[in-house]
PDB file of N, CA and C in Angstrom:
ATOM      1  N   MET A1055      22.240   9.304   4.469  1.00 67.00           N
ATOM      2  CA  MET A1055      21.586   9.555   5.828  1.00 67.00           C
ATOM      3  C   MET A1055      21.845  10.901   5.784  1.00 67.00           C
ATOM      4  N   SER A1056      21.155  12.257   5.789  1.00 61.00           N
ATOM      5  CA  SER A1056      21.099  13.383   5.682  1.00 61.00           C
ATOM      6  C   SER A1056      20.155  13.624   7.124  1.00 61.00           C
ATOM      7  N   THR A1057      20.458  14.782   7.359  1.00 57.00           N
ATOM      8  CA  THR A1057      19.619  15.530   8.727  1.00 57.00           C
ATOM      9  C   THR A1057      19.854  17.189   8.319  1.00 57.00           C
ATOM     10  N   SER A1058      18.298  17.705   8.533  1.00 57.00           N
ATOM     11  CA  SER A1058      18.536  19.348   8.239  1.00 57.00           C
ATOM     12  C   SER A1058      17.174  19.521   8.753  1.00 57.00           C
ATOM     13  N   LYS A1059      16.989  20.702   9.421  1.00 60.00           N
ATOM     14  CA  LYS A1059      15.800  20.571  10.509  1.00 60.00           C
ATOM     15  C   LYS A1059      15.250  20.135  10.871  1.00 60.00           C
ATOM     16  N   GLN A1060      16.274  19.111  11.575  1.00 88.00           N
ATOM     17  CA  GLN A1060      15.932  18.252  12.500  1.00 88.00           C
ATOM     18  C   GLN A1060      14.831  16.776  11.803  1.00 88.00           C
ATOM     19  N   VAL A1061      14.780  16.748  10.551  1.00 92.00           N
ATOM     20  CA  VAL A1061      14.276  15.842   9.933  1.00 92.00           C
ATOM     21  C   VAL A1061      15.236  14.946   9.094  1.00 92.00           C
ATOM     22  N   THR A1062      15.696  13.414   9.490  1.00 94.00           N
ATOM     23  CA  THR A1062      16.754  12.564   8.797  1.00 94.00           C
ATOM     24  C   THR A1062      15.778  12.067   7.976  1.00 94.00           C
ATOM     25  N   VAL A1063      16.555  11.865   6.960  1.00 95.00           N
ATOM     26  CA  VAL A1063      16.187  11.276   5.721  1.00 95.00           C
ATOM     27  C   VAL A1063      17.121   9.886   5.376  1.00 95.00           C
ATOM     28  N   VAL A1064      16.708   8.659   5.601  1.00 96.00           N
ATOM     29  CA  VAL A1064      17.536   7.732   4.983  1.00 96.00           C
ATOM     30  C   VAL A1064      17.015   6.958   3.600  1.00 96.00           C
ATOM     31  N   THR A1065      18.252   7.111   2.965  1.00 96.00           N
ATOM     32  CA  THR A1065      17.649   6.470   1.232  1.00 96.00           C
ATOM     33  C   THR A1065      18.359   5.330   1.441  1.00 96.00           C
ATOM     34  N   PHE A1066      17.411   4.647   0.809  1.00 95.00           N
ATOM     35  CA  PHE A1066      18.094   2.978   0.766  1.00 95.00           C
ATOM     36  C   PHE A1066      19.273   2.987  -0.438  1.00 95.00           C
ATOM     37  N   ASN A1067      20.041   2.443  -0.770  1.00 93.00           N
ATOM     38  CA  ASN A1067      21.379   2.160  -1.826  1.00 93.00           C
ATOM     39  C   ASN A1067      20.902   1.093  -2.760  1.00 93.00           C
ATOM     40  N   ASP A1068      20.533  -0.201  -1.962  1.00 92.00           N
ATOM     41  CA  ASP A1068      20.367  -1.470  -2.908  1.00 92.00           C
ATOM     42  C   ASP A1068      19.087  -1.598  -3.481  1.00 92.00           C
ATOM     43  N   SER A1069      18.970  -2.355  -4.501  1.00 95.00           N
ATOM     44  CA  SER A1069      18.121  -2.110  -5.189  1.00 95.00           C
ATOM     45  C   SER A1069      17.145  -3.173  -4.937  1.00 95.00           C
ATOM     46  N   LYS A1070      17.707  -4.405  -4.141  1.00 95.00           N
ATOM     47  CA  LYS A1070      16.678  -4.980  -3.557  1.00 95.00           C
ATOM     48  C   LYS A1070      17.138  -5.498  -2.131  1.00 95.00           C
ATOM     49  N   ILE A1071      16.438  -5.682  -1.597  1.00 94.00           N
ATOM     50  CA  ILE A1071      16.303  -5.778   0.485  1.00 94.00           C
ATOM     51  C   ILE A1071      15.699  -7.030   0.492  1.00 94.00           C
ATOM     52  N   ILE A1072      16.938  -8.023   0.399  1.00 93.00           N
ATOM     53  CA  ILE A1072      16.458  -9.293   0.803  1.00 93.00           C
ATOM     54  C   ILE A1072      16.912 -10.457   1.430  1.00 93.00           C
ATOM     55  N   ASP A1073      18.158  -9.788   1.747  1.00 94.00           N
ATOM     56  CA  ASP A1073      19.249 -10.615   2.479  1.00 94.00           C
ATOM     57  C   ASP A1073      18.988 -10.410   3.965  1.00 94.00           C
ATOM     58  N   GLU A1074      18.625 -11.584   4.855  1.00 94.00           N
ATOM     59  CA  GLU A1074      18.397 -11.762   6.251  1.00 94.00           C
ATOM     60  C   GLU A1074      19.301 -11.093   7.299  1.00 94.00           C
ATOM     61  N   GLU A1075      20.682 -11.212   6.826  1.00 95.00           N
ATOM     62  CA  GLU A1075      21.621 -10.551   7.642  1.00 95.00           C
ATOM     63  C   GLU A1075      21.717  -9.175   7.723  1.00 95.00           C
ATOM     64  N   GLU A1076      21.114  -8.599   6.274  1.00 94.00           N
ATOM     65  CA  GLU A1076      21.548  -7.325   5.851  1.00 94.00           C
ATOM     66  C   GLU A1076      19.942  -6.521   6.944  1.00 94.00           C
ATOM     67  N   ILE A1077      19.168  -7.067   6.418  1.00 96.00           N
ATOM     68  CA  ILE A1077      17.704  -6.901   7.016  1.00 96.00           C
ATOM     69  C   ILE A1077      17.949  -6.621   8.643  1.00 96.00           C
ATOM     70  N   GLN A1078      18.803  -7.989   9.281  1.00 96.00           N
ATOM     71  CA  GLN A1078      18.622  -7.365  10.664  1.00 96.00           C
ATOM     72  C   GLN A1078      19.568  -6.419  10.762  1.00 96.00           C
ATOM     73  N   GLU A1079      20.508  -6.079  10.250  1.00 95.00           N
ATOM     74  CA  GLU A1079      21.534  -4.852  10.334  1.00 95.00           C
ATOM     75  C   GLU A1079      20.595  -3.629  10.194  1.00 95.00           C
ATOM     76  N   LEU A1080      19.810  -3.498   8.997  1.00 94.00           N
ATOM     77  CA  LEU A1080      19.152  -2.281   8.646  1.00 94.00           C
ATOM     78  C   LEU A1080      18.372  -1.899   9.814  1.00 94.00           C
ATOM     79  N   GLY A1081      17.453  -3.162  10.479  1.00 96.00           N
ATOM     80  CA  GLY A1081      16.646  -3.102  11.699  1.00 96.00           C
ATOM     81  C   GLY A1081      17.194  -1.981  12.874  1.00 96.00           C
ATOM     82  N   GLN A1082      18.539  -2.708  13.152  1.00 97.00           N
ATOM     83  CA  GLN A1082      19.001  -2.125  14.017  1.00 97.00           C
ATOM     84  C   GLN A1082      19.642  -0.516  14.007  1.00 97.00           C
ATOM     85  N   GLU A1083      20.158  -0.650  12.921  1.00 96.00           N
ATOM     86  CA  GLU A1083      20.508   0.961  12.296  1.00 96.00           C
ATOM     87  C   GLU A1083      19.070   1.890  12.361  1.00 96.00           C
ATOM     88  N   LEU A1084      17.948   1.450  12.043  1.00 97.00           N
ATOM     89  CA  LEU A1084      16.550   2.322  12.174  1.00 97.00           C
ATOM     90  C   LEU A1084      16.389   2.159  13.501  1.00 97.00           C
ATOM     91  N   TYR A1085      16.720   1.406  14.589  1.00 96.00           N
ATOM     92  CA  TYR A1085      16.048   1.387  15.854  1.00 96.00           C
ATOM     93  C   TYR A1085      16.728   2.063  16.598  1.00 96.00           C
ATOM     94  N   ASP A1086      18.233   2.462  16.148  1.00 96.00           N
ATOM     95  CA  ASP A1086      18.907   3.031  17.063  1.00 96.00           C
ATOM     96  C   ASP A1086      18.799   4.593  16.661  1.00 96.00           C
ATOM     97  N   LEU A1087      18.229   5.066  15.550  1.00 95.00           N
ATOM     98  CA  LEU A1087      17.503   6.270  15.188  1.00 95.00           C
ATOM     99  C   LEU A1087      17.031   7.111  16.011  1.00 95.00           C
ATOM    100  N   VAL A1088      16.079   6.064  16.663  1.00 95.00           N
ATOM    101  CA  VAL A1088      15.252   6.287  17.350  1.00 95.00           C
ATOM    102  C   VAL A1088      15.581   6.325  18.923  1.00 95.00           C
ATOM    103  N   ASP A1089      15.835   4.917  19.251  1.00 93.00           N
ATOM    104  CA  ASP A1089      16.648   4.774  20.465  1.00 93.00           C
ATOM    105  C   ASP A1089      17.712   5.548  21.461  1.00 93.00           C
ATOM    106  N   ARG A1090      18.612   5.624  20.400  1.00 91.00           N
ATOM    107  CA  ARG A1090      19.934   6.470  21.086  1.00 91.00           C
ATOM    108  C   ARG A1090      20.040   7.787  20.434  1.00 91.00           C
ATOM    109  N   GLU A1091      19.966   8.051  19.368  1.00 92.00           N
ATOM    110  CA  GLU A1091      19.999   9.344  18.732  1.00 92.00           C
ATOM    111  C   GLU A1091      18.522  10.291  18.988  1.00 92.00           C
ATOM    112  N   GLY A1092      17.394   9.330  19.528  1.00 93.00           N
ATOM    113  CA  GLY A1092      16.285  10.141  19.871  1.00 93.00           C
ATOM    114  C   GLY A1092      15.510  11.001  18.492  1.00 93.00           C
ATOM    115  N   LEU A1093      15.686  10.749  17.537  1.00 94.00           N
ATOM    116  CA  LEU A1093      15.075  11.336  16.534  1.00 94.00           C
ATOM    117  C   LEU A1093      14.030  11.447  16.347  1.00 94.00           C
ATOM    118  N   LYS A1094      13.105  12.223  15.897  1.00 94.00           N
ATOM    119  CA  LYS A1094      11.853  12.189  15.870  1.00 94.00           C
ATOM    120  C   LYS A1094      11.113  12.412  14.513  1.00 94.00           C
ATOM    121  N   LYS A1095      11.637  12.522  13.536  1.00 96.00           N
ATOM    122  CA  LYS A1095      11.344  13.323  12.151  1.00 96.00           C
ATOM    123  C   LYS A1095      12.472  12.018  11.346  1.00 96.00           C
ATOM    124  N   ILE A1096      11.350  10.822  10.829  1.00 97.00           N
ATOM    125  CA  ILE A1096      12.139  10.127   9.726  1.00 97.00           C
ATOM    126  C   ILE A1096      11.611   9.734   8.718  1.00 97.00           C
ATOM    127  N   VAL A1097      12.426   9.966   7.216  1.00 97.00           N
ATOM    128  CA  VAL A1097      11.880  10.023   6.227  1.00 97.00           C
ATOM    129  C   VAL A1097      12.878   8.882   5.735  1.00 97.00           C
ATOM    130  N   LEU A1098      11.805   7.865   5.013  1.00 98.00           N
ATOM    131  CA  LEU A1098      12.602   6.469   4.707  1.00 98.00           C
ATOM    132  C   LEU A1098      12.454   6.561   3.123  1.00 98.00           C
ATOM    133  N   ASN A1099      13.524   6.820   2.254  1.00 97.00           N
ATOM    134  CA  ASN A1099      13.749   7.083   0.860  1.00 97.00           C
ATOM    135  C   ASN A1099      13.755   5.786   0.120  1.00 97.00           C
ATOM    136  N   PHE A1100      12.849   5.233  -0.707  1.00 97.00           N
ATOM    137  CA  PHE A1100      12.870   3.816  -1.175  1.00 97.00           C
ATOM    138  C   PHE A1100      13.369   4.177  -2.681  1.00 97.00           C
ATOM    139  N   GLY A1101      13.660   5.443  -3.154  1.00 96.00           N
ATOM    140  CA  GLY A1101      13.825   5.329  -4.505  1.00 96.00           C
ATOM    141  C   GLY A1101      15.022   4.598  -5.538  1.00 96.00           C
ATOM    142  N   ASN A1102      15.333   3.975  -4.682  1.00 96.00           N
ATOM    143  CA  ASN A1102      16.421   3.031  -5.419  1.00 96.00           C
ATOM    144  C   ASN A1102      15.997   1.885  -5.545  1.00 96.00           C
ATOM    145  N   VAL A1103      14.939   1.085  -4.761  1.00 97.00           N
ATOM    146  CA  VAL A1103      14.621  -0.025  -3.862  1.00 97.00           C
ATOM    147  C   VAL A1103      13.608  -0.883  -5.275  1.00 97.00           C
ATOM    148  N   GLU A1104      14.024  -1.654  -5.690  1.00 96.00           N
ATOM    149  CA  GLU A1104      13.034  -2.331  -6.902  1.00 96.00           C
ATOM    150  C   GLU A1104      12.308  -3.552  -6.286  1.00 96.00           C
ATOM    151  N   PHE A1105      12.851  -4.136  -4.997  1.00 95.00           N
ATOM    152  CA  PHE A1105      12.256  -5.323  -4.421  1.00 95.00           C
ATOM    153  C   PHE A1105      12.111  -5.309  -2.970  1.00 95.00           C
ATOM    154  N   LEU A1106      11.622  -5.740  -2.150  1.00 94.00           N
ATOM    155  CA  LEU A1106      11.708  -5.732  -0.390  1.00 94.00           C
ATOM    156  C   LEU A1106      10.934  -7.276  -0.360  1.00 94.00           C
ATOM    157  N   SER A1107      11.855  -7.944   0.340  1.00 95.00           N
ATOM    158  CA  SER A1107      11.532  -9.447   0.995  1.00 95.00           C
ATOM    159  C   SER A1107      10.236  -9.123   1.991  1.00 95.00           C
ATOM    160  N   SER A1108       9.431  -9.988   2.020  1.00 94.00           N
ATOM    161  CA  SER A1108       8.448 -10.226   3.354  1.00 94.00           C
ATOM    162  C   SER A1108       9.240 -10.100   4.662  1.00 94.00           C
ATOM    163  N   ALA A1109      10.357 -10.544   4.994  1.00 95.00           N
ATOM    164  CA  ALA A1109      10.974  -9.649   6.119  1.00 95.00           C
ATOM    165  C   ALA A1109      11.686  -8.777   6.196  1.00 95.00           C
ATOM    166  N   ALA A1110      11.885  -7.981   4.613  1.00 96.00           N
ATOM    167  CA  ALA A1110      12.094  -6.535   5.114  1.00 96.00           C
ATOM    168  C   ALA A1110      10.866  -5.554   5.455  1.00 96.00           C
ATOM    169  N   LEU A1111       9.796  -6.185   4.741  1.00 95.00           N
ATOM    170  CA  LEU A1111       8.635  -5.711   5.298  1.00 95.00           C
ATOM    171  C   LEU A1111       8.166  -5.678   7.153  1.00 95.00           C
ATOM    172  N   GLY A1112       8.597  -6.678   7.191  1.00 96.00           N
ATOM    173  CA  GLY A1112       8.125  -7.264   8.652  1.00 96.00           C
ATOM    174  C   GLY A1112       9.021  -6.133   9.688  1.00 96.00           C
ATOM    175  N   LYS A1113      10.345  -6.041   9.024  1.00 97.00           N
ATOM    176  CA  LYS A1113      11.127  -5.155  10.012  1.00 97.00           C
ATOM    177  C   LYS A1113      10.770  -3.705   9.665  1.00 97.00           C
ATOM    178  N   LEU A1114      10.171  -3.376   8.566  1.00 97.00           N
ATOM    179  CA  LEU A1114       9.734  -1.919   8.394  1.00 97.00           C
ATOM    180  C   LEU A1114       8.145  -1.913   9.727  1.00 97.00           C
ATOM    181  N   ILE A1115       7.522  -2.627   9.585  1.00 97.00           N
ATOM    182  CA  ILE A1115       6.514  -2.878  10.638  1.00 97.00           C
ATOM    183  C   ILE A1115       6.633  -2.471  12.165  1.00 97.00           C
ATOM    184  N   SER A1116       7.839  -3.674  12.951  1.00 97.00           N
ATOM    185  CA  SER A1116       8.420  -3.309  13.628  1.00 97.00           C
ATOM    186  C   SER A1116       9.023  -1.813  13.867  1.00 97.00           C
ATOM    187  N   PHE A1117       9.577  -1.346  13.107  1.00 98.00           N
ATOM    188  CA  PHE A1117       9.927  -0.006  13.275  1.00 98.00           C
ATOM    189  C   PHE A1117       9.056   1.113  13.221  1.00 98.00           C
ATOM    190  N   GLU A1118       8.364   0.808  12.597  1.00 97.00           N
ATOM    191  CA  GLU A1118       6.805   1.602  12.612  1.00 97.00           C
ATOM    192  C   GLU A1118       6.242   1.839  14.335  1.00 97.00           C
ATOM    193  N   LYS A1119       6.395   0.549  14.706  1.00 97.00           N
ATOM    194  CA  LYS A1119       5.673   0.601  16.279  1.00 97.00           C
ATOM    195  C   LYS A1119       6.409   1.167  17.276  1.00 97.00           C
ATOM    196  N   LYS A1120       7.770   0.847  17.181  1.00 96.00           N
ATOM    197  CA  LYS A1120       9.051   1.736  17.245  1.00 96.00           C
ATOM    198  C   LYS A1120       8.855   3.155  17.420  1.00 96.00           C
ATOM    199  N   VAL A1121       8.904   3.626  16.600  1.00 97.00           N
ATOM    200  CA  VAL A1121       8.632   5.198  15.958  1.00 97.00           C
ATOM    201  C   VAL A1121       7.255   5.690  17.093  1.00 97.00           C
ATOM    202  N   ARG A1122       5.997   4.936  16.695  1.00 96.00           N
ATOM    203  CA  ARG A1122       4.999   5.535  17.209  1.00 96.00           C
ATOM    204  C   ARG A1122       5.277   5.109  18.559  1.00 96.00           C
ATOM    205  N   THR A1123       5.499   4.506  19.293  1.00 96.00           N
ATOM    206  CA  THR A1123       5.868   4.374  20.907  1.00 96.00           C
ATOM    207  C   THR A1123       6.761   5.618  21.350  1.00 96.00           C
ATOM    208  N   SER A1124       7.456   5.760  20.262  1.00 95.00           N
ATOM    209  CA  SER A1124       8.911   7.075  20.666  1.00 95.00           C
ATOM    210  C   SER A1124       7.804   8.518  20.520  1.00 95.00           C
ATOM    211  N   LYS A1125       6.567   8.597  20.135  1.00 95.00           N
ATOM    212  CA  LYS A1125       6.008   9.757  19.480  1.00 95.00           C
ATOM    213  C   LYS A1125       6.912  10.435  18.413  1.00 95.00           C
ATOM    214  N   ALA A1126       7.282   9.458  17.555  1.00 95.00           N
ATOM    215  CA  ALA A1126       8.553  10.390  16.324  1.00 95.00           C
ATOM    216  C   ALA A1126       7.464   9.987  15.084  1.00 95.00           C
ATOM    217  N   ASP A1127       7.572  11.188  14.038  1.00 96.00           N
ATOM    218  CA  ASP A1127       7.015  10.772  13.036  1.00 96.00           C
ATOM    219  C   ASP A1127       7.811  10.461  11.798  1.00 96.00           C
ATOM    220  N   LEU A1128       7.102   8.710  11.273  1.00 98.00           N
ATOM    221  CA  LEU A1128       7.720   8.392   9.902  1.00 98.00           C
ATOM    222  C   LEU A1128       7.435   8.359   8.567  1.00 98.00           C
ATOM    223  N   ILE A1129       7.971   8.971   7.643  1.00 98.00           N
ATOM    224  CA  ILE A1129       7.261   9.107   6.385  1.00 98.00           C
ATOM    225  C   ILE A1129       8.071   8.534   5.377  1.00 98.00           C
ATOM    226  N   LEU A1130       7.344   7.235   4.781  1.00 98.00           N
ATOM    227  CA  LEU A1130       8.114   6.509   3.269  1.00 98.00           C
ATOM    228  C   LEU A1130       7.914   7.432   2.059  1.00 98.00           C
ATOM    229  N   THR A1131       8.370   7.576   1.220  1.00 98.00           N
ATOM    230  CA  THR A1131       8.649   8.253   0.031  1.00 98.00           C
ATOM    231  C   THR A1131       9.592   7.637  -1.019  1.00 98.00           C
ATOM    232  N   ASN A1132       8.704   7.640  -2.140  1.00 98.00           N
ATOM    233  CA  ASN A1132       9.346   6.892  -3.362  1.00 98.00           C
ATOM    234  C   ASN A1132       9.339   5.801  -3.761  1.00 98.00           C
ATOM    235  N   ILE A1133       8.597   5.204  -3.329  1.00 97.00           N
ATOM    236  CA  ILE A1133       8.035   3.873  -3.005  1.00 97.00           C
ATOM    237  C   ILE A1133       7.738   3.409  -4.815  1.00 97.00           C
ATOM    238  N   ARG A1134       8.079   2.710  -5.419  1.00 96.00           N
ATOM    239  CA  ARG A1134       8.048   2.116  -6.725  1.00 96.00           C
ATOM    240  C   ARG A1134       6.424   1.727  -6.986  1.00 96.00           C
ATOM    241  N   PRO A1135       5.817   1.686  -7.949  1.00 97.00           N
ATOM    242  CA  PRO A1135       4.153   1.370  -8.284  1.00 97.00           C
ATOM    243  C   PRO A1135       4.123  -0.494  -7.591  1.00 97.00           C
ATOM    244  N   GLU A1136       5.273  -1.470  -8.277  1.00 95.00           N
ATOM    245  CA  GLU A1136       5.277  -2.484  -8.040  1.00 95.00           C
ATOM    246  C   GLU A1136       5.210  -2.892  -6.153  1.00 95.00           C
ATOM    247  N   ILE A1137       6.205  -1.856  -5.767  1.00 95.00           N
ATOM    248  CA  ILE A1137       5.818  -2.122  -4.178  1.00 95.00           C
ATOM    249  C   ILE A1137       4.863  -1.518  -3.569  1.00 95.00           C
ATOM    250  N   TYR A1138       4.533  -0.537  -4.086  1.00 97.00           N
ATOM    251  CA  TYR A1138       3.196   0.182  -3.560  1.00 97.00           C
ATOM    252  C   TYR A1138       2.181  -0.813  -3.671  1.00 97.00           C
ATOM    253  N   GLU A1139       2.130  -1.467  -4.422  1.00 96.00           N
ATOM    254  CA  GLU A1139       1.188  -1.976  -4.977  1.00 96.00           C
ATOM    255  C   GLU A1139       1.014  -3.384  -3.428  1.00 96.00           C
ATOM    256  N   VAL A1140       2.117  -3.925  -3.260  1.00 94.00           N
ATOM    257  CA  VAL A1140       2.274  -5.039  -2.195  1.00 94.00           C
ATOM    258  C   VAL A1140       1.721  -4.133  -0.616  1.00 94.00           C
ATOM    259  N   PHE A1141       2.230  -2.964  -0.689  1.00 96.00           N
ATOM    260  CA  PHE A1141       1.537  -2.073   0.350  1.00 96.00           C
ATOM    261  C   PHE A1141       0.188  -1.873   0.555  1.00 96.00           C
ATOM    262  N   ALA A1142      -0.598  -1.826  -0.701  1.00 96.00           N
ATOM    263  CA  ALA A1142      -1.589  -1.551  -0.717  1.00 96.00           C
ATOM    264  C   ALA A1142      -2.810  -2.919  -0.540  1.00 96.00           C
ATOM    265  N   ILE A1143      -2.473  -4.120  -1.130  1.00 96.00           N
ATOM    266  CA  ILE A1143      -2.554  -5.463  -1.049  1.00 96.00           C
ATOM    267  C   ILE A1143      -2.963  -5.623   0.462  1.00 96.00           C
ATOM    268  N   THR A1144      -1.799  -5.401   1.376  1.00 94.00           N
ATOM    269  CA  THR A1144      -1.367  -6.073   2.449  1.00 94.00           C
ATOM    270  C   THR A1144      -2.077  -4.778   3.652  1.00 94.00           C
ATOM    271  N   LYS A1145      -2.757  -3.823   2.695  1.00 96.00           N
ATOM    272  CA  LYS A1145      -3.341  -2.613   4.200  1.00 96.00           C
ATOM    273  C   LYS A1145      -2.237  -1.620   4.642  1.00 96.00           C
ATOM    274  N   LEU A1146      -0.990  -1.869   4.095  1.00 96.00           N
ATOM    275  CA  LEU A1146       0.059  -1.339   4.725  1.00 96.00           C
ATOM    276  C   LEU A1146      -0.002  -0.252   4.496  1.00 96.00           C
ATOM    277  N   THR A1147      -0.622   0.455   3.532  1.00 96.00           N
ATOM    278  CA  THR A1147      -0.656   2.131   3.250  1.00 96.00           C
ATOM    279  C   THR A1147      -1.488   2.625   4.341  1.00 96.00           C
ATOM    280  N   LYS A1148      -2.479   1.776   4.877  1.00 97.00           N
ATOM    281  CA  LYS A1148      -3.067   2.455   6.420  1.00 97.00           C
ATOM    282  C   LYS A1148      -2.182   2.675   7.486  1.00 97.00           C
ATOM    283  N   LEU A1149      -1.007   1.802   7.740  1.00 97.00           N
ATOM    284  CA  LEU A1149      -0.472   1.908   8.727  1.00 97.00           C
ATOM    285  C   LEU A1149       1.044   2.671   8.707  1.00 97.00           C
ATOM    286  N   PHE A1150       0.962   2.681   6.940  1.00 98.00           N
ATOM    287  CA  PHE A1150       2.510   3.689   7.000  1.00 98.00           C
ATOM    288  C   PHE A1150       2.102   5.400   6.574  1.00 98.00           C
ATOM    289  N   LYS A1151       2.567   6.404   6.755  1.00 97.00           N
ATOM    290  CA  LYS A1151       2.544   7.642   5.783  1.00 97.00           C
ATOM    291  C   LYS A1151       3.346   7.468   4.733  1.00 97.00           C
ATOM    292  N   ILE A1152       2.742   7.671   3.298  1.00 98.00           N
ATOM    293  CA  ILE A1152       3.470   7.292   2.334  1.00 98.00           C
ATOM    294  C   ILE A1152       3.566   8.555   1.464  1.00 98.00           C
ATOM    295  N   LYS A1153       4.601   9.496   1.081  1.00 98.00           N
ATOM    296  CA  LYS A1153       4.301  10.553   0.126  1.00 98.00           C
ATOM    297  C   LYS A1153       5.171  10.056  -1.232  1.00 98.00           C
ATOM    298  N   ASP A1154       4.594  10.989  -2.339  1.00 96.00           N
ATOM    299  CA  ASP A1154       5.361  10.716  -3.681  1.00 96.00           C
ATOM    300  C   ASP A1154       6.963  10.751  -3.635  1.00 96.00           C
ATOM    301  N   ASP A1155       7.185  11.941  -2.924  1.00 96.00           N
ATOM    302  CA  ASP A1155       8.944  12.015  -2.882  1.00 96.00           C
ATOM    303  C   ASP A1155       9.330  12.849  -1.482  1.00 96.00           C
ATOM    304  N   GLU A1156      10.338  12.905  -1.544  1.00 94.00           N
ATOM    305  CA  GLU A1156      10.851  13.636  -0.566  1.00 94.00           C
ATOM    306  C   GLU A1156      10.689  14.738  -0.108  1.00 94.00           C
ATOM    307  N   ALA A1157      10.451  15.658  -1.246  1.00 95.00           N
ATOM    308  CA  ALA A1157      10.105  17.021  -0.548  1.00 95.00           C
ATOM    309  C   ALA A1157       8.854  16.962  -0.067  1.00 95.00           C
ATOM    310  N   ASP A1158       7.766  16.210  -0.672  1.00 95.00           N
ATOM    311  CA  ASP A1158       6.188  16.085  -0.238  1.00 95.00           C
ATOM    312  C   ASP A1158       6.217  15.727   1.392  1.00 95.00           C
ATOM    313  N   ALA A1159       7.653  14.973   1.736  1.00 96.00           N
ATOM    314  CA  ALA A1159       7.333  14.327   3.048  1.00 96.00           C
ATOM    315  C   ALA A1159       8.159  15.543   3.710  1.00 96.00           C
ATOM    316  N   LEU A1160       9.394  16.031   3.354  1.00 93.00           N
ATOM    317  CA  LEU A1160       9.594  17.337   4.158  1.00 93.00           C
ATOM    318  C   LEU A1160       8.970  18.334   4.351  1.00 93.00           C
ATOM    319  N   ALA A1161       7.698  18.562   3.681  1.00 94.00           N
ATOM    320  CA  ALA A1161       7.194  19.486   3.725  1.00 94.00           C
ATOM    321  C   ALA A1161       5.830  19.539   4.749  1.00 94.00           C
ATOM    322  N   VAL A1162       5.266  18.297   5.049  1.00 93.00           N
ATOM    323  CA  VAL A1162       4.559  17.947   6.253  1.00 93.00           C
ATOM    324  C   VAL A1162       5.505  17.457   7.703  1.00 93.00           C
ATOM    325  N   LEU A1163       6.680  17.317   7.397  1.00 91.00           N
ATOM    326  CA  LEU A1163       7.114  17.114   8.868  1.00 91.00           C
ATOM    327  C   LEU A1163       7.636  18.582   9.635  1.00 91.00           C
TER     328      LEU A1163
END
């Protein structure tokens, strides 16, 4: 995780986000960024992620709601085409702001 110009970038290291316990832990860490640290500009970089479980998608949706309630900004970046396809099919592309890469996300925050 890195923070610059009040923007926090979270880069996922795991190629697969499927373990239920890890997803719960990840969700708590993301929530803490908003609840405890009061961050207002967050970029989630999925460059290393090859697979997201439905539980991970659910956690992202919950996090997006928390971000919106806190009047913060959230952008997802570096989503592989096969994962982006799931976002498109499930209409999550309408819920999330998605940019091709981290530089594009940082440019609009």
